[in-house]
C-alpha cells in the first residue's frame, strides 16, 4: 500500500490522539452509563479523524474508497453516541427502552454494511475517482441518495439532542450550567461544520473540518472532564448575562435569588445520586466547598452523622435515594447541629423520578429548647414526687406522734401521776419497777423518734451520687451493729453509683434485723445477683413467712412488742430513693434474703478499692467475725 504526506497529516493525527486520550479518560472515570457514552463520543471523533487521515494519505483509488467507506459510518456513530450521552446527561434515560436502543444502535451498523458494499449498489457515492493534478492525490465523488438519507436522519437526531442540551443550560445553575454549555456548544459547532461539508462550502476535502475544529473542542472537553476548576473559570454566566438581558425575563434571575437567599439548604440529586445543584446555605450548613458532580455518599461522610434514622442507609449507599423525612444530628465546622432532612422526588411518581431535591432545615435551637423543656418537666415531676413523698412522710409522722408515741407517753404519764400521789403521801414509797417501766417508755420514745427522723431522711430523693464499694460499706456497717456471735461474709467486689450514707443505712438495718430475729450465731452474706444488675443480703435465720414477705417493708410492721416497725421500711425507702426495687425471698439456707435490682454499677476500674479514701480494701470474700477473742 502506497502512502502520501499531506498538509492534513499532522493535524489529523493530533486529533486522533486527543480523541483516544479523551476516550481513555472517560473510561477510567466511569461511574455509570453517562461516562460510557462520553467515551463513545470521544471514540467516534477519534475514528472519524483516523479514517479521514487514512483516506487522504492513501494513494490508490481502492484504498482511498475503502477507508472512506469506513469513515462514513462514524457520522451516525457520533450522532448516536452523542444522543445517548445527552439522554443520560439530562436525566432522560428512562426514554431508552430496549426496542428504542436496538433501533438507535442499528443506525451506524446498517450504515457500515451499506458503505462497505457501496461499490455494488452505489447508494452513497457516485462518480468516484482520484484527482492527481494537485500537490497530492485526492479522492473525488458525488453524493448518492444514501448520503442524503443518512444526513437527514443524523441532523434530525442532532436537532433533538441539541434542543435538550439547550434546555439543560437554561435550567441549570452553578458549575452544571457551565458544563452543560460546554457540551451544548461543542455539539452545536460540530453540527454546523458538517453542514458546510455536506453543502460543499468547506475549504477542506471530505468531512475534514470536524477533526480540525476538534483540535480546539477536544482540548476544552479534556480540560472540562478532568478539572472542575477549569469549568468554573469559563465565562458562561457573563455570556448569559449579556444575552439574557435582551429577553427581559426575570424569572430565572428571581429563582436563583430565592434559592440562594432562602434559609433552608437545598440540594438537587440526579438519578445516579450525584449532586447537580446546591445553594450556599446547604454548603454552609454541611461545611461543603465544591460538591457539584460528586455523589451524596462521598460528600456527606457517615462519620459526620451522629444520630439519624431513615437516611442512614441512603448515606451509607445501602439504599438508593428516595423520599423520606428524618431528623439528623451531624458534626459540622459550627459544632453539633440538628437538621430536618426532607427528600422529595421531582416527579409525581416516585418510581419514575429522575431527580430528587433535599431540603435541610436547621432545627438545632428548637431541639435544644425541647430538651430544656423536657428537663424542666423532669425537674417539676421530680419535685412533685418529692412533695408528695414529703406529704406522705408528714402523714406518717403525724401517725407516729398520734399513735406510736402516745402509748409510751401514756405509760409515763400514768406512772408520774402515781409517783405524784405517793409523794404527797409521805408514807408511800416509789416502786422501782415503776421507774423501770418509765425508763423503758422513754427509751422506746427515743427509738421511735430516731427511727422516724431516719425514715424521713432516707425517704428523700437521691440527688447526688458517687462510686460506692459494696464490700467496704457492708463491713463498715457491720462494725456499728451489736452482732455478738454473728458472722458476715462478703462475696462481692462491685462498685455502685449511690449515696454512700443511705447504702450504709440499708446494710445496718438489714444486719440488725438478721441479728434481732435470728440466732445469736446467725450468718449474713452480701453478694452479687446472678444477672449482675444488683446485690443481695441473706442470712441463715428462721426466715420470713410467705404471707408476711410483702408486708415486712411497710411502715410500722413489726412482730416484736418493743419494735418500732420502721427498720425494714427505712430499707425500702432508702432503696426507692435510689430508684431501686427491693424483693423479699428465701435464702438457700431457708433464711431471709433481700434482693436489690436496678442498681447502677460503675466501671471495673473502681472495683476492689476503698472508694472513700482511695486505698485498697480487704479481700471481697473475707469473713468478718465479731465474736470476742476469748470465745474462739
Short mmCIF file of C-alpha atoms in Angstrom, two decimals, residues 78-546:
data_model
loop_
_atom_site.label_atom_id
_atom_site.label_comp_id
_atom_site.label_asym_id
_atom_site.label_seq_id
_atom_site.Cartn_x
_atom_site.Cartn_y
_atom_site.Cartn_z
CA UNK A 78 -21.08 10.14 16.54
CA UNK A 79 -24.73 11.16 16.31
CA UNK A 80 -25.93 8.06 18.18
CA UNK A 81 -23.33 8.23 20.97
CA UNK A 82 -23.92 11.96 21.42
CA UNK A 83 -27.66 11.38 21.58
CA UNK A 84 -27.31 8.60 24.16
CA UNK A 85 -24.89 10.73 26.17
CA UNK A 86 -27.36 13.62 26.12
CA UNK A 87 -30.29 11.48 27.29
CA UNK A 88 -28.22 10.33 30.26
CA UNK A 89 -26.83 13.82 30.89
CA UNK A 90 -30.24 15.50 31.09
CA UNK A 91 -31.81 12.67 33.09
CA UNK A 92 -34.00 11.12 30.38
CA UNK A 93 -32.52 7.64 30.50
CA UNK A 94 -36.00 6.23 31.12
CA UNK A 95 -36.78 7.02 27.47
CA UNK A 96 -34.23 4.43 26.38
CA UNK A 97 -36.36 1.31 26.23
CA UNK A 98 -34.91 -1.86 24.74
CA UNK A 99 -36.70 -1.54 21.35
CA UNK A 100 -35.55 2.06 21.04
CA UNK A 101 -31.97 1.14 21.90
CA UNK A 102 -31.96 -1.57 19.24
CA UNK A 103 -33.30 0.88 16.65
CA UNK A 104 -30.80 3.59 17.56
CA UNK A 105 -27.77 1.29 17.55
CA UNK A 106 -28.87 -0.25 14.26
CA UNK A 107 -28.34 3.11 12.51
CA UNK A 108 -24.49 3.03 12.38
CA UNK A 109 -24.42 -0.75 11.90
CA UNK A 110 -26.68 -0.62 8.83
CA UNK A 111 -24.71 2.35 7.51
CA UNK A 112 -21.46 0.37 7.80
CA UNK A 113 -22.93 -2.56 5.90
CA UNK A 114 -24.18 -0.30 3.11
CA UNK A 115 -20.97 1.71 2.75
CA UNK A 116 -18.80 -1.41 2.55
CA UNK A 117 -21.00 -2.70 -0.29
CA UNK A 118 -21.38 0.70 -1.93
CA UNK A 119 -19.33 -0.46 -4.92
CA UNK A 120 -22.21 -2.77 -5.76
CA UNK A 121 -25.28 -0.56 -5.28
CA UNK A 122 -23.77 2.96 -5.34
CA UNK A 123 -26.26 4.40 -2.84
CA UNK A 124 -23.73 6.61 -1.08
CA UNK A 125 -21.08 7.62 -3.62
CA UNK A 126 -21.16 8.02 -7.38
CA UNK A 127 -18.54 9.02 -9.95
CA UNK A 128 -15.74 8.02 -7.60
CA UNK A 129 -12.26 8.88 -8.89
CA UNK A 130 -8.81 10.15 -7.84
CA UNK A 131 -7.66 13.62 -8.82
CA UNK A 132 -3.89 13.54 -9.28
CA UNK A 133 -3.49 17.02 -10.71
CA UNK A 134 -2.77 18.76 -7.44
CA UNK A 135 0.00 18.68 -4.85
CA UNK A 136 -1.36 15.38 -3.56
CA UNK A 137 -3.80 12.77 -4.83
CA UNK A 138 -7.35 13.49 -3.71
CA UNK A 139 -10.50 11.33 -3.78
CA UNK A 140 -13.40 12.86 -5.68
CA UNK A 141 -17.05 11.75 -5.66
CA UNK A 142 -20.66 12.79 -5.78
CA UNK A 143 -23.20 12.07 -3.02
CA UNK A 144 -25.79 9.42 -3.70
CA UNK A 145 -29.29 9.15 -2.23
CA UNK A 146 -27.94 7.14 0.72
CA UNK A 147 -25.78 10.05 1.88
CA UNK A 148 -28.73 12.41 1.93
CA UNK A 149 -30.91 9.93 3.83
CA UNK A 150 -28.14 9.36 6.37
CA UNK A 151 -27.62 13.12 6.66
CA UNK A 152 -31.33 13.80 7.17
CA UNK A 153 -31.60 11.20 9.94
CA UNK A 154 -28.41 12.46 11.57
CA UNK A 155 -29.50 16.09 11.55
CA UNK A 156 -32.91 15.15 12.89
CA UNK A 157 -31.31 13.38 15.84
CA UNK A 158 -28.81 16.22 16.29
CA UNK A 159 -31.58 18.82 16.44
CA UNK A 160 -33.27 16.76 19.15
CA UNK A 161 -30.27 16.39 21.44
CA UNK A 162 -29.12 19.98 20.88
CA UNK A 163 -32.57 21.14 21.97
CA UNK A 164 -32.36 19.06 25.14
CA UNK A 165 -28.87 20.39 25.87
CA UNK A 166 -30.01 23.99 25.36
CA UNK A 167 -32.90 23.49 27.79
CA UNK A 168 -30.48 21.95 30.27
CA UNK A 169 -28.25 25.00 30.01
CA UNK A 170 -31.15 27.37 30.67
CA UNK A 171 -32.44 25.36 33.63
CA UNK A 172 -29.12 24.55 35.28
CA UNK A 173 -27.18 26.53 37.84
CA UNK A 174 -23.63 26.80 39.08
CA UNK A 175 -20.99 24.57 37.50
CA UNK A 176 -23.59 22.30 35.91
CA UNK A 177 -24.76 25.20 33.75
CA UNK A 178 -21.19 25.76 32.56
CA UNK A 179 -20.66 22.06 31.91
CA UNK A 180 -23.95 21.91 30.01
CA UNK A 181 -22.91 24.96 28.00
CA UNK A 182 -19.58 23.34 27.06
CA UNK A 183 -21.30 20.18 25.84
CA UNK A 184 -24.05 22.09 24.05
CA UNK A 185 -21.71 24.48 22.23
CA UNK A 186 -19.41 21.60 21.25
CA UNK A 187 -22.18 19.53 19.68
CA UNK A 188 -23.62 22.62 18.01
CA UNK A 189 -20.25 23.55 16.49
CA UNK A 190 -19.74 20.03 15.12
CA UNK A 191 -23.22 20.07 13.64
CA UNK A 192 -22.66 23.42 11.92
CA UNK A 193 -19.36 22.44 10.27
CA UNK A 194 -20.84 19.19 8.96
CA UNK A 195 -23.43 21.31 7.17
CA UNK A 196 -20.58 23.13 5.45
CA UNK A 197 -19.06 19.81 4.40
CA UNK A 198 -22.38 18.45 3.11
CA UNK A 199 -23.06 21.57 1.08
CA UNK A 200 -19.54 21.78 -0.33
CA UNK A 201 -18.80 25.12 1.36
CA UNK A 202 -15.95 23.71 3.43
CA UNK A 203 -12.45 24.69 2.21
CA UNK A 204 -11.18 21.25 3.21
CA UNK A 205 -11.86 17.92 1.46
CA UNK A 206 -14.26 15.27 2.71
CA UNK A 207 -15.54 15.99 6.25
CA UNK A 208 -12.13 17.11 7.47
CA UNK A 209 -13.46 20.29 9.07
CA UNK A 210 -14.80 18.32 12.06
CA UNK A 211 -11.39 16.86 13.10
CA UNK A 212 -9.77 20.25 12.60
CA UNK A 213 -12.15 22.13 14.91
CA UNK A 214 -11.98 19.16 17.27
CA UNK A 215 -8.37 20.11 17.91
CA UNK A 216 -9.78 23.02 19.91
CA UNK A 217 -13.03 21.47 21.12
CA UNK A 218 -11.26 18.28 22.19
CA UNK A 219 -8.81 20.17 24.36
CA UNK A 220 -11.66 22.06 26.02
CA UNK A 221 -13.55 18.80 26.63
CA UNK A 222 -10.43 17.17 28.10
CA UNK A 223 -9.90 20.09 30.48
CA UNK A 224 -13.59 20.17 31.40
CA UNK A 225 -13.59 16.43 32.05
CA UNK A 226 -10.51 16.49 34.24
CA UNK A 227 -10.83 19.82 36.09
CA UNK A 228 -13.88 21.36 37.73
CA UNK A 229 -11.75 24.48 38.33
CA UNK A 230 -11.43 24.95 34.57
CA UNK A 231 -15.19 24.66 34.14
CA UNK A 232 -15.79 27.23 36.88
CA UNK A 233 -13.43 29.66 35.17
CA UNK A 234 -15.41 29.62 31.91
CA UNK A 235 -17.26 32.96 31.36
CA UNK A 236 -20.60 31.27 30.71
CA UNK A 237 -22.53 33.30 33.29
CA UNK A 238 -21.16 36.53 31.84
CA UNK A 239 -22.29 35.45 28.39
CA UNK A 240 -25.76 34.60 29.67
CA UNK A 241 -25.96 37.94 31.45
CA UNK A 242 -25.36 39.74 28.15
CA UNK A 243 -27.62 37.53 26.06
CA UNK A 244 -30.29 37.13 28.70
CA UNK A 245 -30.76 40.89 29.15
CA UNK A 246 -32.27 41.07 25.68
CA UNK A 247 -35.16 38.79 26.57
CA UNK A 248 -36.45 40.78 29.58
CA UNK A 249 -37.24 37.61 31.52
CA UNK A 250 -36.57 37.96 35.23
CA UNK A 251 -37.97 34.57 36.27
CA UNK A 252 -34.66 32.64 36.20
CA UNK A 253 -32.90 35.52 37.96
CA UNK A 254 -35.60 35.65 40.63
CA UNK A 255 -35.43 31.89 41.06
CA UNK A 256 -31.66 32.00 41.55
CA UNK A 257 -32.01 34.83 44.06
CA UNK A 258 -34.63 32.98 46.07
CA UNK A 259 -32.70 29.70 46.04
CA UNK A 260 -29.55 31.42 47.28
CA UNK A 261 -31.25 33.68 49.84
CA UNK A 262 -33.57 31.12 51.44
CA UNK A 263 -32.69 29.99 54.97
CA UNK A 264 -33.11 26.33 54.06
CA UNK A 265 -30.37 24.30 52.46
CA UNK A 266 -31.27 22.93 49.03
CA UNK A 267 -29.53 20.11 47.18
CA UNK A 268 -30.62 18.53 43.90
CA UNK A 269 -29.55 14.98 43.06
CA UNK A 270 -29.74 13.27 39.70
CA UNK A 271 -30.86 9.69 39.24
CA UNK A 272 -27.33 8.47 39.96
CA UNK A 273 -27.37 10.18 43.37
CA UNK A 274 -24.90 12.87 42.33
CA UNK A 275 -25.26 16.48 43.40
CA UNK A 276 -26.21 18.59 40.39
CA UNK A 277 -27.16 21.75 42.28
CA UNK A 278 -26.68 23.13 45.77
CA UNK A 279 -27.29 26.55 47.29
CA UNK A 280 -24.88 28.44 49.51
CA UNK A 281 -26.99 27.74 52.61
CA UNK A 282 -26.56 23.97 52.22
CA UNK A 283 -22.82 24.42 51.69
CA UNK A 284 -22.58 26.45 54.88
CA UNK A 285 -24.75 24.04 56.89
CA UNK A 286 -22.68 20.99 55.93
CA UNK A 287 -19.30 22.69 55.61
CA UNK A 288 -19.01 21.82 51.91
CA UNK A 289 -16.75 23.50 49.38
CA UNK A 290 -17.41 22.29 45.85
CA UNK A 291 -19.79 19.32 45.97
CA UNK A 292 -21.24 19.68 42.46
CA UNK A 293 -20.84 16.48 40.48
CA UNK A 294 -19.94 14.31 43.47
CA UNK A 295 -22.17 11.52 44.82
CA UNK A 296 -24.07 12.31 48.01
CA UNK A 297 -22.49 9.29 49.72
CA UNK A 298 -18.98 10.75 49.30
CA UNK A 299 -19.87 14.37 50.09
CA UNK A 300 -21.69 13.63 53.37
CA UNK A 301 -19.39 11.26 55.21
CA UNK A 302 -21.01 8.72 57.56
CA UNK A 303 -18.67 9.68 60.41
CA UNK A 304 -20.20 13.19 60.39
CA UNK A 305 -23.62 11.77 61.22
CA UNK A 306 -24.09 11.44 64.98
CA UNK A 307 -27.70 10.31 65.05
CA UNK A 308 -30.24 9.55 62.32
CA UNK A 309 -32.95 7.11 61.34
CA UNK A 310 -34.25 6.63 57.78
CA UNK A 311 -31.49 8.49 55.94
CA UNK A 312 -28.71 6.32 57.38
CA UNK A 313 -28.89 3.54 54.73
CA UNK A 314 -29.02 6.21 51.98
CA UNK A 315 -25.84 7.90 53.22
CA UNK A 316 -24.14 4.51 53.59
CA UNK A 317 -25.06 3.62 50.00
CA UNK A 318 -27.14 0.63 51.08
CA UNK A 319 -30.34 2.16 49.66
CA UNK A 320 -30.95 4.45 46.66
CA UNK A 321 -32.11 7.99 47.22
CA UNK A 322 -35.84 8.00 47.93
CA UNK A 323 -38.48 10.16 49.56
CA UNK A 324 -38.15 10.44 53.33
CA UNK A 325 -38.39 12.80 56.27
CA UNK A 326 -35.84 12.48 59.06
CA UNK A 327 -34.10 14.38 61.84
CA UNK A 328 -30.32 14.12 61.72
CA UNK A 329 -27.67 15.22 64.22
CA UNK A 330 -24.40 15.94 62.40
CA UNK A 331 -20.94 17.18 63.32
CA UNK A 332 -20.22 20.37 61.36
CA UNK A 333 -17.48 23.03 61.50
CA UNK A 334 -20.01 25.03 63.54
CA UNK A 335 -20.42 22.25 66.11
CA UNK A 336 -23.18 19.69 66.52
CA UNK A 337 -26.33 20.65 64.61
CA UNK A 338 -29.71 19.01 64.12
CA UNK A 339 -31.28 19.21 60.65
CA UNK A 340 -34.73 18.31 59.46
CA UNK A 341 -33.99 16.46 56.21
CA UNK A 342 -36.75 16.12 53.64
CA UNK A 343 -36.10 14.30 50.36
CA UNK A 344 -38.73 14.71 47.65
CA UNK A 345 -38.91 13.28 44.16
CA UNK A 346 -39.06 15.77 41.31
CA UNK A 347 -41.97 13.84 39.86
CA UNK A 348 -45.47 12.82 40.85
CA UNK A 349 -44.37 9.20 40.57
CA UNK A 350 -41.54 8.23 42.92
CA UNK A 351 -40.66 5.18 40.82
CA UNK A 352 -40.31 7.27 37.67
CA UNK A 353 -38.44 10.15 39.32
CA UNK A 354 -35.21 11.14 37.57
CA UNK A 355 -34.08 13.50 40.31
CA UNK A 356 -34.63 14.31 43.97
CA UNK A 357 -34.38 17.50 45.96
CA UNK A 358 -33.13 17.60 49.55
CA UNK A 359 -34.32 20.34 51.88
CA UNK A 360 -32.26 21.00 55.01
CA UNK A 361 -33.86 22.96 57.84
CA UNK A 362 -31.79 23.79 60.90
CA UNK A 363 -33.86 22.83 63.96
CA UNK A 364 -30.99 22.82 66.46
CA UNK A 365 -32.39 25.67 68.55
CA UNK A 366 -35.82 24.08 68.60
CA UNK A 367 -34.44 20.70 69.66
CA UNK A 368 -32.39 22.29 72.40
CA UNK A 369 -35.41 24.19 73.64
CA UNK A 370 -37.35 20.93 73.61
CA UNK A 371 -34.57 19.25 75.57
CA UNK A 372 -34.52 22.11 78.09
CA UNK A 373 -38.29 21.96 78.37
CA UNK A 374 -38.14 18.20 78.90
CA UNK A 375 -35.50 18.66 81.58
CA UNK A 376 -37.70 21.27 83.26
CA UNK A 377 -40.63 18.88 83.09
CA UNK A 378 -38.50 16.13 84.62
CA UNK A 379 -37.42 18.52 87.36
CA UNK A 380 -41.01 19.50 88.03
CA UNK A 381 -42.09 15.86 88.08
CA UNK A 382 -39.28 15.06 90.50
CA UNK A 383 -40.23 17.97 92.72
CA UNK A 384 -43.86 16.95 92.58
CA UNK A 385 -42.96 13.40 93.57
CA UNK A 386 -40.73 14.73 96.33
CA UNK A 387 -43.53 16.95 97.64
CA UNK A 388 -45.96 14.04 97.50
CA UNK A 389 -43.37 11.91 99.28
CA UNK A 390 -42.89 14.59 101.91
CA UNK A 391 -46.64 14.82 102.40
CA UNK A 392 -46.71 11.07 102.93
CA UNK A 393 -43.90 11.45 105.45
CA UNK A 394 -45.85 14.18 107.24
CA UNK A 395 -48.89 11.92 107.39
CA UNK A 396 -46.72 9.08 108.66
CA UNK A 397 -45.07 11.35 111.20
CA UNK A 398 -48.47 12.53 112.33
CA UNK A 399 -49.49 8.90 112.74
CA UNK A 400 -46.34 8.21 114.70
CA UNK A 401 -46.99 11.16 117.00
CA UNK A 402 -50.68 10.35 117.42
CA UNK A 403 -50.34 6.58 117.78
CA UNK A 404 -46.86 5.18 118.36
CA UNK A 405 -45.68 7.88 120.73
CA UNK A 406 -49.00 8.10 122.57
CA UNK A 407 -48.67 4.67 124.22
CA UNK A 408 -45.29 5.25 125.90
CA UNK A 409 -46.36 8.77 126.76
CA UNK A 410 -49.50 7.43 128.42
CA UNK A 411 -47.39 4.90 130.34
CA UNK A 412 -45.02 7.59 131.53
CA UNK A 413 -47.85 9.98 132.40
CA UNK A 414 -49.66 7.28 134.38
CA UNK A 415 -46.64 6.39 136.43
CA UNK A 416 -45.85 10.04 137.03
CA UNK A 417 -49.36 10.56 138.41
CA UNK A 418 -48.84 7.61 140.76
CA UNK A 419 -45.50 8.98 141.88
CA UNK A 420 -47.00 12.42 142.45
CA UNK A 421 -49.76 10.88 144.57
CA UNK A 422 -47.26 8.93 146.61
CA UNK A 423 -45.04 11.93 147.09
CA UNK A 424 -47.99 13.78 148.62
CA UNK A 425 -48.42 10.80 150.96
CA UNK A 426 -45.18 10.64 152.89
CA UNK A 427 -45.82 7.08 153.91
CA UNK A 428 -45.94 5.75 150.33
CA UNK A 429 -42.76 4.50 148.68
CA UNK A 430 -41.89 4.63 144.99
CA UNK A 431 -41.79 1.19 143.36
CA UNK A 432 -38.51 0.62 141.50
CA UNK A 433 -40.30 -1.44 138.82
CA UNK A 434 -42.40 1.58 138.00
CA UNK A 435 -39.25 3.60 137.38
CA UNK A 436 -38.01 0.83 135.07
CA UNK A 437 -41.28 0.97 133.13
CA UNK A 438 -40.90 4.74 132.78
CA UNK A 439 -37.31 4.31 131.63
CA UNK A 440 -38.32 1.74 129.02
CA UNK A 441 -41.11 4.01 127.81
CA UNK A 442 -38.68 6.89 127.46
CA UNK A 443 -36.21 4.67 125.57
CA UNK A 444 -38.99 3.50 123.29
CA UNK A 445 -40.00 7.09 122.57
CA UNK A 446 -36.36 7.91 121.82
CA UNK A 447 -36.12 4.93 119.44
CA UNK A 448 -39.37 5.87 117.73
CA UNK A 449 -38.24 9.47 117.28
CA UNK A 450 -34.84 8.38 115.96
CA UNK A 451 -36.40 5.91 113.50
CA UNK A 452 -38.99 8.47 112.44
CA UNK A 453 -36.26 11.00 111.67
CA UNK A 454 -34.27 8.35 109.82
CA UNK A 455 -37.37 7.37 107.86
CA UNK A 456 -37.98 10.97 106.84
CA UNK A 457 -34.32 11.43 105.92
CA UNK A 458 -33.92 8.21 103.92
CA UNK A 459 -37.15 8.76 102.00
CA UNK A 460 -35.88 11.92 100.27
CA UNK A 461 -34.87 11.52 96.64
CA UNK A 462 -31.18 10.95 95.97
CA UNK A 463 -29.77 13.94 94.09
CA UNK A 464 -26.02 13.34 94.36
CA UNK A 465 -24.26 10.01 93.98
CA UNK A 466 -20.71 8.74 93.81
CA UNK A 467 -18.89 5.45 93.44
CA UNK A 468 -19.57 3.30 96.50
CA UNK A 469 -17.81 -0.01 97.18
CA UNK A 470 -20.34 -2.54 98.48
CA UNK A 471 -17.73 -4.65 100.30
CA UNK A 472 -16.20 -1.76 102.24
CA UNK A 473 -19.59 -0.22 103.06
CA UNK A 474 -21.03 -3.54 104.26
CA UNK A 475 -18.08 -4.14 106.59
CA UNK A 476 -18.26 -0.59 107.90
CA UNK A 477 -21.98 -1.02 108.65
CA UNK A 478 -21.37 -4.41 110.30
CA UNK A 479 -19.00 -2.82 112.81
CA UNK A 480 -21.72 -0.45 114.06
CA UNK A 481 -24.24 -3.22 114.79
CA UNK A 482 -24.21 -5.28 118.02
CA UNK A 483 -23.72 -8.62 116.30
CA UNK A 484 -22.23 -10.73 119.18
CA UNK A 485 -21.52 -14.21 117.71
CA UNK A 486 -22.87 -13.41 114.21
CA UNK A 487 -20.59 -13.55 111.15
CA UNK A 488 -20.57 -11.59 107.89
CA UNK A 489 -19.44 -12.98 104.53
CA UNK A 490 -18.93 -10.53 101.64
CA UNK A 491 -18.99 -12.14 98.18
CA UNK A 492 -18.89 -9.03 96.01
CA UNK A 493 -16.33 -6.53 94.83
CA UNK A 494 -18.92 -4.42 92.99
CA UNK A 495 -18.77 -0.64 92.95
CA UNK A 496 -22.14 1.04 92.52
CA UNK A 497 -23.32 4.59 91.87
CA UNK A 498 -25.22 5.60 95.01
CA UNK A 499 -25.45 7.70 98.16
CA UNK A 500 -22.90 6.12 100.50
CA UNK A 501 -24.73 7.07 103.72
CA UNK A 502 -28.00 5.53 102.61
CA UNK A 503 -26.35 2.34 101.41
CA UNK A 504 -24.76 2.04 104.82
CA UNK A 505 -28.17 2.61 106.46
CA UNK A 506 -29.61 -0.21 104.32
CA UNK A 507 -26.90 -2.61 105.50
CA UNK A 508 -27.19 -1.53 109.15
CA UNK A 509 -30.94 -2.12 109.29
CA UNK A 510 -30.74 -5.44 107.46
CA UNK A 511 -27.90 -6.67 109.67
CA UNK A 512 -29.77 -5.56 112.79
CA UNK A 513 -32.91 -7.30 111.54
CA UNK A 514 -30.99 -10.56 110.98
CA UNK A 515 -29.39 -10.45 114.43
CA UNK A 516 -32.55 -9.46 116.32
CA UNK A 517 -34.78 -12.06 114.62
CA UNK A 518 -32.27 -14.88 114.18
CA UNK A 519 -29.90 -16.94 116.24
CA UNK A 520 -27.03 -15.41 118.18
CA UNK A 521 -24.57 -17.01 115.71
CA UNK A 522 -26.53 -16.11 112.58
CA UNK A 523 -24.50 -15.91 109.35
CA UNK A 524 -25.15 -12.99 106.98
CA UNK A 525 -23.98 -12.89 103.34
CA UNK A 526 -23.68 -9.93 100.95
CA UNK A 527 -23.21 -10.79 97.27
CA UNK A 528 -23.99 -10.06 93.61
CA UNK A 529 -27.14 -11.18 91.87
CA UNK A 530 -26.62 -13.65 89.06
CA UNK A 531 -27.61 -11.14 86.37
CA UNK A 532 -25.19 -8.56 87.84
CA UNK A 533 -27.84 -5.80 87.99
CA UNK A 534 -27.88 -5.61 91.75
CA UNK A 535 -26.92 -7.21 95.06
CA UNK A 536 -28.47 -9.21 97.90
CA UNK A 537 -28.27 -9.54 101.68
CA UNK A 538 -29.17 -13.00 103.04
CA UNK A 539 -28.99 -14.83 106.36
CA UNK A 540 -29.47 -18.38 107.63
CA UNK A 541 -32.04 -17.42 110.28
CA UNK A 542 -35.66 -18.58 110.57
CA UNK A 543 -36.72 -16.61 107.50
CA UNK A 544 -39.90 -14.68 106.83
CA UNK A 545 -43.27 -16.42 106.31
CA UNK A 546 -44.64 -16.12 102.79
#
